[in-house]
XYZ file of N, CA and C in Angstrom:
831
model
N 32.520 -9.545 140.920
C 31.717 -9.079 142.056
C 32.039 -7.610 142.342
N 30.993 -6.819 142.565
C 31.185 -5.400 142.838
C 31.823 -5.208 144.212
N 32.859 -4.373 144.248
C 33.562 -4.114 145.509
C 32.695 -3.235 146.401
N 32.621 -3.605 147.671
C 31.825 -2.845 148.623
C 32.563 -1.592 149.070
N 31.804 -0.605 149.517
C 32.429 0.574 150.116
C 32.855 0.226 151.536
N 34.030 0.675 151.914
C 34.504 0.536 153.287
C 35.076 1.867 153.750
N 34.651 2.303 154.927
C 35.221 3.507 155.495
C 36.668 3.277 155.920
N 36.953 2.098 156.481
C 38.323 1.780 156.901
C 39.178 1.529 155.662
N 40.239 2.311 155.543
C 41.073 2.286 154.342
C 42.547 2.181 154.728
N 43.313 1.486 153.907
C 44.742 1.331 154.129
C 45.522 2.382 153.345
N 46.449 3.059 154.017
C 47.407 3.946 153.355
C 48.674 3.124 153.131
N 48.807 2.573 151.938
C 49.860 1.591 151.662
C 51.259 2.147 151.886
N 51.462 3.435 151.614
C 52.802 4.003 151.752
C 53.252 4.109 153.214
N 52.293 4.048 154.151
C 52.643 4.112 155.570
C 52.750 2.733 156.219
N 52.234 1.726 155.558
C 52.224 0.373 156.125
C 53.630 -0.219 156.146
N 53.995 -0.839 157.274
C 55.307 -1.473 157.427
C 55.199 -2.992 157.537
N 54.011 -3.509 157.366
C 53.837 -4.956 157.406
C 54.110 -5.566 158.759
N 53.783 -4.831 159.838
C 54.143 -5.267 161.191
C 53.233 -6.366 161.748
N 52.098 -6.590 161.140
C 51.099 -7.626 161.476
C 50.266 -7.329 162.723
N 50.400 -6.149 163.323
C 49.554 -5.806 164.479
C 48.073 -5.888 164.117
N 47.733 -5.313 162.968
C 46.336 -5.292 162.542
C 45.833 -6.696 162.231
N 46.701 -7.500 161.626
C 46.329 -8.882 161.282
C 45.960 -9.664 162.540
N 46.743 -9.479 163.599
C 46.518 -10.217 164.840
C 45.232 -9.792 165.546
N 44.839 -8.535 165.392
C 43.704 -8.017 166.149
C 42.403 -7.972 165.361
N 42.427 -8.227 164.070
C 41.199 -8.151 163.271
C 40.223 -9.252 163.703
N 39.000 -8.899 164.104
C 38.058 -9.902 164.633
C 37.478 -10.839 163.585
N 37.630 -10.497 162.300
C 37.072 -11.364 161.257
C 38.152 -11.926 160.336
N 39.416 -11.764 160.727
C 40.548 -12.248 159.920
C 40.477 -11.703 158.497
N 40.180 -10.402 158.421
C 39.997 -9.754 157.118
C 41.284 -9.144 156.569
N 42.406 -9.333 157.256
C 43.659 -8.709 156.832
C 44.708 -9.776 156.563
N 45.417 -9.609 155.453
C 46.559 -10.454 155.111
C 47.749 -9.534 154.830
N 48.957 -10.023 155.092
C 50.163 -9.264 154.769
C 50.852 -9.957 153.601
N 50.953 -9.234 152.496
C 51.593 -9.768 151.295
C 52.571 -8.726 150.764
N 53.754 -9.171 150.420
C 54.753 -8.255 149.882
C 55.123 -7.147 150.851
N 55.057 -7.454 152.141
C 55.431 -6.466 153.145
C 54.384 -5.401 153.401
N 53.157 -5.589 152.877
C 52.077 -4.612 153.080
C 50.791 -5.340 153.457
N 49.996 -4.700 154.287
C 48.704 -5.281 154.666
C 47.705 -5.128 153.528
N 46.814 -6.076 153.412
C 45.721 -6.029 152.432
C 44.424 -6.380 153.169
N 43.370 -5.616 152.904
C 42.076 -5.834 153.553
C 41.171 -6.615 152.606
N 40.645 -7.736 153.088
C 39.738 -8.556 152.288
C 38.343 -7.945 152.357
N 37.869 -7.526 151.229
C 36.626 -6.760 151.127
C 35.449 -7.470 151.791
N 35.269 -8.742 151.504
C 34.083 -9.462 151.969
C 34.077 -9.703 153.480
N 35.239 -9.655 154.117
C 35.328 -9.969 155.541
C 35.413 -8.738 156.433
N 35.777 -7.603 155.881
C 35.926 -6.389 156.693
C 34.564 -5.899 157.178
N 34.472 -5.595 158.490
C 33.212 -5.097 159.068
C 33.335 -3.637 159.507
N 34.448 -2.994 159.175
C 34.671 -1.569 159.476
C 34.566 -1.250 160.966
N 35.041 -2.170 161.789
C 34.963 -1.946 163.230
C 35.979 -0.914 163.712
N 37.041 -0.702 162.919
C 38.054 0.285 163.290
C 39.109 -0.235 164.241
N 39.092 -1.526 164.550
C 40.085 -2.093 165.470
C 41.495 -1.941 164.901
N 41.627 -2.102 163.584
C 42.951 -1.974 162.965
C 43.465 -0.540 163.037
N 42.551 0.423 162.973
C 42.950 1.828 163.115
C 43.520 2.057 164.503
N 42.887 1.468 165.491
C 43.287 1.681 166.885
C 44.657 1.100 167.188
N 44.986 -0.054 166.589
C 46.232 -0.741 166.961
C 47.400 -0.441 166.030
N 47.168 0.273 164.929
C 48.260 0.531 163.974
C 49.172 1.642 164.493
N 50.418 1.288 164.792
C 51.387 2.266 165.301
C 51.874 3.226 164.223
N 51.643 2.862 162.965
C 52.172 3.665 161.857
C 51.098 4.524 161.190
N 49.883 4.509 161.756
C 48.766 5.298 161.224
C 48.500 4.988 159.748
N 48.636 3.706 159.417
C 48.426 3.283 158.032
C 46.962 2.967 157.740
N 46.129 2.922 158.779
C 44.691 2.697 158.607
C 43.954 3.978 158.999
N 43.036 4.399 158.161
C 42.258 5.605 158.437
C 40.790 5.350 158.116
N 39.923 6.177 158.664
C 38.491 6.100 158.366
C 38.129 7.227 157.407
N 37.553 6.877 156.291
C 37.137 7.869 155.295
C 35.768 8.416 155.680
N 35.663 9.726 155.829
C 34.386 10.381 156.122
C 34.180 11.517 155.122
N 33.042 12.178 155.227
C 32.757 13.300 154.333
C 33.273 14.603 154.940
N 33.872 15.470 154.129
C 34.293 16.773 154.660
C 33.081 17.651 154.947
N 33.256 18.615 155.824
C 32.166 19.518 156.186
C 31.620 20.247 154.959
N 32.467 20.472 153.970
C 32.058 21.212 152.761
C 30.959 20.501 151.976
N 30.749 19.196 152.206
C 29.738 18.464 151.432
C 28.318 18.934 151.744
N 28.128 19.614 152.870
C 26.772 20.061 153.198
C 26.273 21.097 152.199
N 27.208 21.759 151.499
C 26.816 22.806 150.543
C 26.122 22.238 149.307
N 26.129 20.904 149.163
C 25.459 20.282 148.013
C 23.941 20.345 148.145
N 23.449 20.686 149.331
C 22.010 20.740 149.563
C 21.577 22.164 149.909
N 20.367 22.489 149.509
C 19.827 23.818 149.794
C 19.585 23.995 151.284
N 19.132 22.933 151.927
C 18.870 22.965 153.368
C 19.669 21.835 154.027
N 20.319 22.147 155.153
C 21.210 21.188 155.803
C 20.782 20.948 157.239
N 20.702 19.687 157.620
C 20.339 19.321 158.990
C 21.463 18.485 159.589
N 21.912 18.870 160.772
C 22.925 18.093 161.496
C 22.243 17.045 162.359
N 22.793 15.848 162.337
C 22.299 14.745 163.164
C 23.411 14.358 164.142
N 23.484 14.982 165.297
C 24.558 14.651 166.238
C 24.327 13.311 166.933
N 25.351 12.465 166.922
C 25.294 11.215 167.683
C 25.321 11.547 169.167
N 24.633 10.777 169.994
C 24.679 11.032 171.443
C 26.096 11.040 172.009
N 26.993 10.282 171.382
C 28.385 10.229 171.862
C 29.114 11.556 171.672
N 28.602 12.428 170.815
C 29.246 13.725 170.588
C 29.286 14.553 171.864
N 28.221 14.501 172.650
C 28.134 15.356 173.838
C 29.214 15.010 174.859
N 29.632 13.755 174.855
C 30.639 13.320 175.809
C 32.024 13.888 175.543
N 32.204 14.526 174.381
C 33.496 15.136 174.064
C 33.686 16.472 174.782
N 32.609 17.001 175.371
C 32.666 18.303 176.046
C 32.479 18.067 177.543
N 33.574 18.104 178.283
C 33.547 17.645 179.675
C 32.886 18.622 180.645
N 32.773 19.888 180.272
C 32.233 20.863 181.221
C 30.784 21.234 180.920
N 30.113 20.463 180.085
C 28.732 20.796 179.702
C 27.771 20.594 180.870
N 26.877 21.563 181.085
C 25.775 21.393 182.027
C 24.487 21.052 181.277
N 24.496 21.365 179.973
C 23.359 21.089 179.099
C 23.909 20.828 177.706
N 23.187 20.027 176.913
C 23.654 19.762 175.546
C 23.207 20.843 174.571
N 22.385 21.774 175.010
C 21.862 22.791 174.097
C 22.957 23.662 173.462
N 24.062 24.023 174.165
C 25.108 24.802 173.481
C 25.750 24.050 172.311
N 25.836 22.725 172.424
C 26.385 21.938 171.320
C 25.447 21.992 170.118
N 24.157 21.851 170.374
C 23.173 21.914 169.288
C 23.151 23.301 168.654
N 23.216 24.337 169.486
C 23.256 25.709 168.970
C 24.547 25.950 168.198
N 25.656 25.374 168.675
C 26.934 25.526 167.983
C 26.913 24.911 166.598
N 26.228 23.783 166.428
C 26.099 23.156 165.110
C 25.342 24.068 164.144
N 24.328 24.750 164.636
C 23.587 25.673 163.776
C 24.473 26.853 163.367
N 25.337 27.290 164.264
C 26.246 28.392 163.937
C 27.274 27.981 162.880
N 27.506 26.684 162.754
C 28.489 26.191 161.783
C 27.945 26.155 160.358
N 26.666 26.426 160.185
C 26.114 26.459 158.836
C 24.949 25.534 158.588
N 24.528 24.808 159.622
C 23.357 23.945 159.470
C 22.089 24.748 159.709
N 21.050 24.441 158.925
C 19.774 25.140 159.072
C 18.969 24.611 160.254
N 19.244 23.386 160.639
C 18.515 22.799 161.756
C 19.360 21.686 162.358
N 19.008 21.287 163.560
C 19.671 20.189 164.257
C 18.589 19.229 164.739
N 18.818 17.952 164.533
C 17.855 16.936 164.962
C 18.645 15.857 165.677
N 18.367 15.666 166.957
C 19.136 14.717 167.751
C 18.889 13.268 167.312
N 19.976 12.532 167.103
C 19.849 11.106 166.824
C 19.242 10.392 168.029
N 19.405 10.983 169.210
C 18.793 10.420 170.414
C 17.273 10.359 170.298
N 16.683 11.244 169.498
C 15.234 11.150 169.269
C 14.907 9.896 168.463
N 15.767 9.576 167.509
C 15.607 8.315 166.782
C 15.749 7.130 167.711
N 16.675 7.239 168.691
C 16.854 6.172 169.674
C 15.604 6.002 170.522
N 14.925 7.111 170.839
C 13.674 7.013 171.599
C 12.632 6.204 170.837
N 12.539 6.442 169.528
C 11.567 5.717 168.704
C 11.941 4.240 168.608
N 13.226 3.971 168.356
C 13.683 2.588 168.245
C 13.467 1.841 169.561
N 13.655 2.536 170.669
C 13.402 1.925 171.984
C 11.979 1.390 172.066
N 11.010 2.203 171.639
C 9.604 1.785 171.706
C 9.331 0.594 170.792
N 9.963 0.590 169.619
C 9.777 -0.529 168.681
C 10.318 -1.822 169.283
N 11.495 -1.741 169.909
C 12.076 -2.941 170.532
C 11.183 -3.440 171.665
N 10.654 -2.519 172.454
C 9.750 -2.919 173.540
C 8.535 -3.661 173.001
N 7.986 -3.181 171.886
C 6.839 -3.846 171.264
C 7.217 -5.223 170.742
N 8.382 -5.345 170.116
C 8.809 -6.628 169.573
C 9.022 -7.654 170.678
N 9.528 -7.215 171.815
C 9.756 -8.130 172.929
C 8.448 -8.690 173.497
N 7.366 -7.965 173.257
C 6.065 -8.432 173.737
C 5.408 -9.426 172.776
N 5.946 -9.555 171.568
C 5.388 -10.483 170.596
C 5.658 -11.927 171.038
N 4.672 -12.802 170.971
C 4.848 -14.185 171.466
C 5.900 -14.981 170.704
N 6.101 -14.672 169.409
C 7.071 -15.433 168.617
C 8.403 -14.706 168.470
N 8.666 -13.742 169.346
C 9.924 -12.991 169.292
C 11.093 -13.948 169.558
N 12.103 -13.986 168.661
C 13.247 -14.881 168.878
C 14.067 -14.426 170.085
N 14.547 -15.378 170.846
C 15.380 -15.066 172.014
C 16.718 -15.785 171.880
N 17.823 -15.131 172.192
C 17.874 -13.731 172.601
C 17.657 -12.789 171.423
N 17.092 -11.641 171.702
C 16.936 -10.602 170.692
C 18.186 -9.733 170.732
N 18.855 -9.603 169.584
C 20.136 -8.896 169.525
C 19.941 -7.528 168.879
N 20.496 -6.493 169.484
C 20.396 -5.132 168.958
C 21.020 -5.036 167.565
N 20.384 -4.272 166.696
C 20.928 -4.029 165.352
C 21.464 -2.604 165.223
N 21.632 -1.920 166.359
C 22.037 -0.509 166.322
C 23.467 -0.324 165.844
N 24.343 -1.284 166.134
C 25.748 -1.157 165.739
C 25.989 -1.913 164.435
N 26.274 -1.215 163.342
C 26.464 -1.910 162.056
C 27.677 -2.828 162.044
N 28.702 -2.537 162.863
C 29.868 -3.421 162.913
C 29.485 -4.778 163.493
N 28.623 -4.769 164.502
C 28.192 -6.030 165.115
C 27.252 -6.786 164.181
N 26.392 -6.067 163.470
C 25.514 -6.720 162.490
C 26.350 -7.424 161.429
N 27.376 -6.731 160.929
C 28.235 -7.341 159.905
C 29.079 -8.475 160.498
N 29.474 -8.329 161.758
C 30.197 -9.407 162.432
C 29.346 -10.674 162.474
N 28.082 -10.520 162.802
C 27.174 -11.668 162.840
C 27.005 -12.267 161.448
N 26.905 -11.420 160.437
C 26.793 -11.922 159.069
C 28.016 -12.752 158.675
N 29.194 -12.291 159.086
C 30.438 -12.935 158.665
C 30.772 -14.159 159.510
N 30.629 -14.042 160.840
C 31.128 -15.106 161.733
C 30.036 -15.923 162.423
N 28.851 -15.336 162.585
C 27.792 -16.032 163.327
C 26.466 -15.981 162.560
N 26.443 -16.465 161.319
C 25.231 -16.337 160.496
C 23.996 -17.014 161.083
N 24.186 -17.989 161.948
C 23.032 -18.650 162.573
C 22.240 -17.704 163.473
N 22.846 -16.564 163.837
C 22.181 -15.613 164.728
C 21.517 -14.454 163.976
N 21.544 -14.475 162.661
C 20.967 -13.366 161.887
C 19.489 -13.163 162.228
N 18.748 -14.249 162.370
C 17.315 -14.143 162.672
C 17.046 -13.575 164.063
N 18.076 -13.535 164.911
C 17.908 -12.989 166.259
C 18.125 -11.477 166.321
N 18.582 -10.895 165.216
C 18.758 -9.436 165.175
C 17.400 -8.757 165.117
N 17.215 -7.725 165.907
C 15.953 -7.001 165.890
C 15.801 -6.296 164.545
N 14.662 -6.479 163.905
C 14.427 -5.945 162.562
C 13.904 -4.520 162.649
N 14.806 -3.600 162.892
C 14.441 -2.186 162.975
C 15.637 -1.362 162.520
N 15.375 -0.246 161.890
C 16.470 0.596 161.409
C 17.220 1.244 162.565
N 18.468 1.623 162.288
C 19.301 2.263 163.298
C 18.729 3.635 163.667
N 18.999 4.110 164.882
C 18.504 5.428 165.296
C 18.867 6.564 164.337
N 20.054 6.516 163.736
C 20.433 7.601 162.820
C 19.523 7.616 161.595
N 19.094 6.440 161.123
C 18.200 6.369 159.962
C 16.814 6.902 160.328
N 16.325 6.480 161.485
C 15.017 6.943 161.943
C 15.035 8.459 162.142
N 16.119 8.961 162.746
C 16.242 10.404 162.982
C 16.262 11.180 161.665
N 16.977 10.669 160.668
C 17.053 11.355 159.374
C 15.687 11.434 158.703
N 14.944 10.337 158.749
C 13.610 10.337 158.138
C 12.677 11.303 158.860
N 12.728 11.297 160.186
C 11.889 12.203 160.974
C 12.288 13.662 160.726
N 13.594 13.922 160.661
C 14.093 15.282 160.490
C 13.668 15.871 159.146
N 13.809 15.100 158.095
C 13.438 15.590 156.761
C 11.937 15.852 156.672
N 11.160 14.937 157.214
C 9.707 15.082 157.165
C 9.260 16.331 157.926
N 9.810 16.522 159.130
C 9.419 17.666 159.964
C 9.870 18.985 159.350
N 11.103 19.032 158.844
C 11.628 20.282 158.269
C 10.860 20.654 157.004
N 10.558 19.664 156.159
C 9.821 19.913 154.918
C 8.420 20.436 155.205
N 7.771 19.842 156.208
C 6.413 20.278 156.555
C 6.418 21.680 157.167
N 7.365 21.940 158.057
C 7.417 23.230 158.739
C 7.759 24.371 157.796
N 8.673 24.116 156.849
C 9.150 25.179 155.967
C 8.571 25.112 154.555
N 7.717 24.116 154.330
C 7.048 23.944 153.033
C 8.063 23.878 151.893
N 9.012 22.969 152.052
C 10.037 22.740 151.035
C 10.055 21.259 150.692
N 10.510 20.886 149.502
C 10.562 19.464 149.134
C 11.677 18.739 149.893
N 11.405 17.498 150.273
C 12.389 16.729 151.033
C 13.688 16.508 150.260
N 13.594 16.453 148.922
C 14.810 16.209 148.134
C 15.803 17.372 148.202
N 15.358 18.535 148.678
C 16.277 19.674 148.854
C 16.966 19.667 150.214
N 16.649 18.679 151.037
C 17.164 18.635 152.413
C 18.233 17.542 152.529
N 19.366 17.918 153.095
C 20.437 16.952 153.348
C 20.627 16.750 154.839
N 20.696 15.494 155.280
C 20.931 15.174 156.687
C 22.333 14.590 156.838
N 23.094 15.128 157.788
C 24.485 14.731 157.950
C 24.743 14.271 159.383
N 25.193 13.038 159.496
C 25.432 12.405 160.790
C 26.803 12.812 161.301
N 26.863 13.314 162.528
C 28.130 13.672 163.169
C 28.541 12.490 164.029
N 29.629 11.809 163.652
C 29.930 10.511 164.258
C 31.423 10.274 164.452
N 31.785 9.488 165.468
C 33.177 9.052 165.618
C 33.434 7.660 165.040
N 32.425 7.054 164.402
C 32.460 5.616 164.116
C 32.566 5.319 162.614
N 33.624 4.616 162.181
C 33.753 4.277 160.756
C 32.663 3.338 160.261
N 32.155 2.462 161.141
C 31.115 1.526 160.713
C 29.832 2.248 160.337
N 29.552 3.374 160.993
C 28.358 4.150 160.655
C 28.487 4.749 159.257
N 29.701 5.167 158.898
C 29.924 5.720 157.562
C 29.626 4.658 156.508
N 30.127 3.453 156.746
C 29.877 2.356 155.817
C 28.387 2.034 155.741
N 27.698 2.090 156.885
C 26.262 1.796 156.912
C 25.457 2.810 156.109
N 25.967 4.032 155.992
C 25.294 5.060 155.195
C 25.533 4.823 153.708
N 26.784 4.549 153.355
C 27.123 4.341 151.943
C 26.650 2.985 151.427
N 26.635 1.998 152.312
C 26.255 0.633 151.922
C 25.343 0.049 152.993
N 24.063 0.450 153.012
C 23.147 0.072 154.094
C 22.912 -1.430 154.187
N 22.556 -1.855 155.396
C 22.224 -3.255 155.643
C 20.708 -3.382 155.775
N 20.084 -4.179 154.926
C 18.660 -4.468 155.071
C 17.727 -3.516 154.349
N 18.261 -2.439 153.757
C 17.435 -1.532 152.965
C 18.308 -0.922 151.871
N 17.720 -0.604 150.710
C 18.538 -0.245 149.543
C 19.295 1.069 149.669
N 18.698 2.072 150.291
C 19.353 3.373 150.393
C 19.228 3.910 151.812
N 20.135 4.814 152.159
C 20.107 5.433 153.478
C 19.384 6.775 153.406
N 18.695 7.111 154.480
C 18.065 8.434 154.580
C 19.080 9.499 154.965
N 20.274 9.057 155.370
C 21.349 9.977 155.749
C 22.183 10.284 154.509
N 22.529 11.538 154.319
C 23.208 11.961 153.093
C 24.717 12.091 153.230
N 25.233 11.948 154.438
C 26.676 12.017 154.626
C 27.030 11.831 156.081
N 28.312 11.526 156.317
C 28.812 11.345 157.678
C 30.052 12.208 157.855
N 30.025 13.055 158.858
C 31.134 13.969 159.126
C 31.784 13.552 160.438
N 33.096 13.440 160.423
C 33.830 12.970 161.591
C 33.812 14.006 162.710
N 33.629 13.524 163.937
C 33.737 14.393 165.113
C 35.103 15.057 165.141
N 36.123 14.303 164.753
C 37.489 14.825 164.774
C 37.636 16.053 163.873
N 36.977 16.035 162.707
C 37.100 17.150 161.764
C 36.457 18.433 162.286
N 35.312 18.302 162.928
C 34.567 19.514 163.290
C 34.770 19.948 164.735
N 35.480 19.136 165.535
C 35.516 19.405 166.972
C 36.040 20.802 167.309
N 37.146 21.204 166.695
C 37.728 22.509 167.010
C 36.777 23.642 166.717
N 36.184 23.633 165.520
C 35.245 24.678 165.121
C 33.994 24.643 165.985
N 33.476 23.444 166.228
C 32.270 23.314 167.041
C 32.533 23.766 168.474
N 33.694 23.441 169.001
C 34.032 23.833 170.370
C 34.015 25.346 170.533
N 34.558 26.062 169.554
C 34.576 27.528 169.636
C 33.171 28.102 169.551
N 32.330 27.527 168.693
C 30.949 27.996 168.576
C 30.137 27.645 169.826
N 30.426 26.488 170.401
C 29.709 26.064 171.602
C 29.956 27.024 172.761
N 31.185 27.499 172.876
C 31.527 28.420 173.961
C 30.793 29.753 173.814
N 30.495 30.133 172.572
C 29.837 31.410 172.311
C 28.315 31.293 172.269
N 27.820 30.074 172.151
C 26.379 29.878 171.951
C 25.599 30.084 173.244
N 24.436 30.689 173.115
C 23.538 30.824 174.254
C 22.714 29.541 174.389
N 22.404 29.211 175.623
C 21.615 28.006 175.848
C 20.191 28.202 175.337
N 19.729 27.236 174.572
C 18.373 27.265 174.030
C 17.756 25.888 174.258
N 17.036 25.757 175.346
C 16.498 24.451 175.722
C 15.420 23.947 174.769
N 14.929 24.805 173.876
C 13.941 24.349 172.898
C 14.577 23.412 171.880
N 15.924 23.451 171.756
C 16.615 22.571 170.816
C 16.722 21.153 171.350
N 16.606 20.993 172.676
C 16.759 19.677 173.311
C 15.393 18.997 173.357
N 15.216 17.968 172.551
C 13.898 17.323 172.445
C 13.935 15.829 172.750
N 15.128 15.244 172.828
C 15.229 13.811 173.115
C 15.179 13.570 174.613
N 14.818 12.355 174.988
C 14.793 12.006 176.404
C 16.199 11.697 176.902
N 16.372 11.707 178.222
C 17.665 11.347 178.810
C 18.009 9.894 178.491
N 16.981 9.047 178.383
C 17.226 7.645 178.044
C 17.738 7.509 176.605
N 17.219 8.344 175.695
C 17.699 8.333 174.314
C 19.144 8.780 174.223
N 19.480 9.851 174.936
C 20.869 10.326 174.976
C 21.760 9.266 175.607
N 21.213 8.538 176.576
C 21.979 7.519 177.290
C 22.374 6.323 176.447
N 21.844 6.214 175.221
C 22.257 5.133 174.318
C 23.764 5.172 174.065
N 24.388 6.337 174.246
C 25.826 6.462 174.000
C 26.648 5.713 175.031
N 26.066 5.424 176.190
C 26.781 4.724 177.255
C 26.666 3.214 177.094
N 27.648 2.503 177.606
C 27.548 1.050 177.634
C 26.335 0.650 178.467
N 25.455 -0.141 177.879
C 24.232 -0.545 178.563
C 23.095 0.444 178.420
N 23.318 1.532 177.699
C 22.290 2.572 177.570
C 21.048 2.116 176.837
N 21.240 1.329 175.780
C 20.079 0.838 175.022
C 19.237 -0.103 175.876
N 19.894 -1.031 176.565
C 19.174 -1.975 177.423
C 18.456 -1.243 178.550
N 19.096 -0.207 179.081
C 18.481 0.583 180.149
C 17.226 1.287 179.653
N 17.297 1.808 178.421
C 16.141 2.506 177.842
C 14.996 1.535 177.585
N 15.313 0.347 177.055
C 14.278 -0.654 176.769
C 13.642 -1.145 178.069
N 14.455 -1.263 179.116
C 13.926 -1.596 180.436
C 13.501 -3.037 180.612
N 14.053 -3.941 179.823
C 13.688 -5.351 179.967
C 14.376 -5.945 181.184
N 13.684 -6.816 181.868
C 14.201 -7.343 183.134
C 15.346 -8.335 182.946
N 15.436 -8.916 181.752
C 16.479 -9.910 181.502
C 17.265 -9.498 180.265
N 18.426 -8.884 180.487
C 19.217 -8.407 179.350
C 20.697 -8.442 179.694
N 21.505 -8.372 178.666
C 22.951 -8.334 178.834
C 23.509 -7.248 177.926
N 24.405 -6.424 178.463
C 25.069 -5.381 177.683
C 26.547 -5.706 177.597
N 27.087 -5.642 176.389
C 28.489 -5.991 176.166
C 29.144 -4.894 175.345
N 30.317 -4.422 175.788
C 31.069 -3.475 174.964
C 32.449 -4.039 174.665
N 33.054 -3.554 173.589
C 34.331 -4.090 173.141
C 34.096 -5.281 172.244
N 34.613 -5.220 171.030
C 34.275 -6.250 170.040
C 34.775 -7.633 170.449
N 35.899 -7.719 171.163
C 36.376 -9.027 171.620
C 35.419 -9.648 172.627
N 34.861 -8.821 173.511
C 33.874 -9.316 174.477
C 32.594 -9.751 173.777
N 32.203 -8.984 172.749
C 31.012 -9.352 171.983
C 31.203 -10.725 171.329
N 32.375 -10.955 170.771
C 32.653 -12.247 170.124
C 32.562 -13.376 171.136
N 33.099 -13.159 172.345
C 33.031 -14.202 173.373
C 31.575 -14.558 173.695
N 30.733 -13.537 173.810
C 29.324 -13.779 174.137
C 28.598 -14.457 172.995
N 28.826 -13.996 171.771
C 28.139 -14.600 170.623
C 28.568 -16.049 170.436
């Protein structure tokens, strides 16, 4: 069987076999053998819980370095809505978007715009008479994989729509190619994310053969450089095109708030999600 790609990776030389990760893994994907942890490929959902609880920093998330953008003639940054929350004194998100362009990207396309589109699709699906209830969001790839591994009876309840980052990448490439009269294959879209599960979803998509996103760059890697550019950037409100509801997807309950359904439940934290499922 072909081994799947996983962003969450074990650094064996740092592992002390303490079993913290084993105890906290929501899918029991970790075993300790010979004094070292081992991750079971088929059960890992890349939720990053083991990274959070490892005192020895033996678990890390593999992402793409910023230098990978040079593989494409034209580069588009796809900032996750959660990126803006890293800057506590922001009055507008436009300096962050302008700062990304100063870092070497030819354009910036908010993933929140993809969230706006996905919001409308979910609203339409909820109006369908045969819509399965409850309808479960498919925006978080860790939760989708959790359902596949532990709650397969609920797979049909997942909303059949691509994640906002995928929708944003497709929209961004199409718009940039049309505006600049360049072929889409020369355009690379790079997701700026704090989430290891998103990296895995790009390299090994769920429900479709390939991803429209060409790489995932960690917020941690670019934060220092982006912060300096953000401070120098002039505000350009023309860069801000997503709605406040789309940006609000980054908050707990943000997706449900955007969809506006009268009967919904929002759950954060993977242990709480498991209790509800």
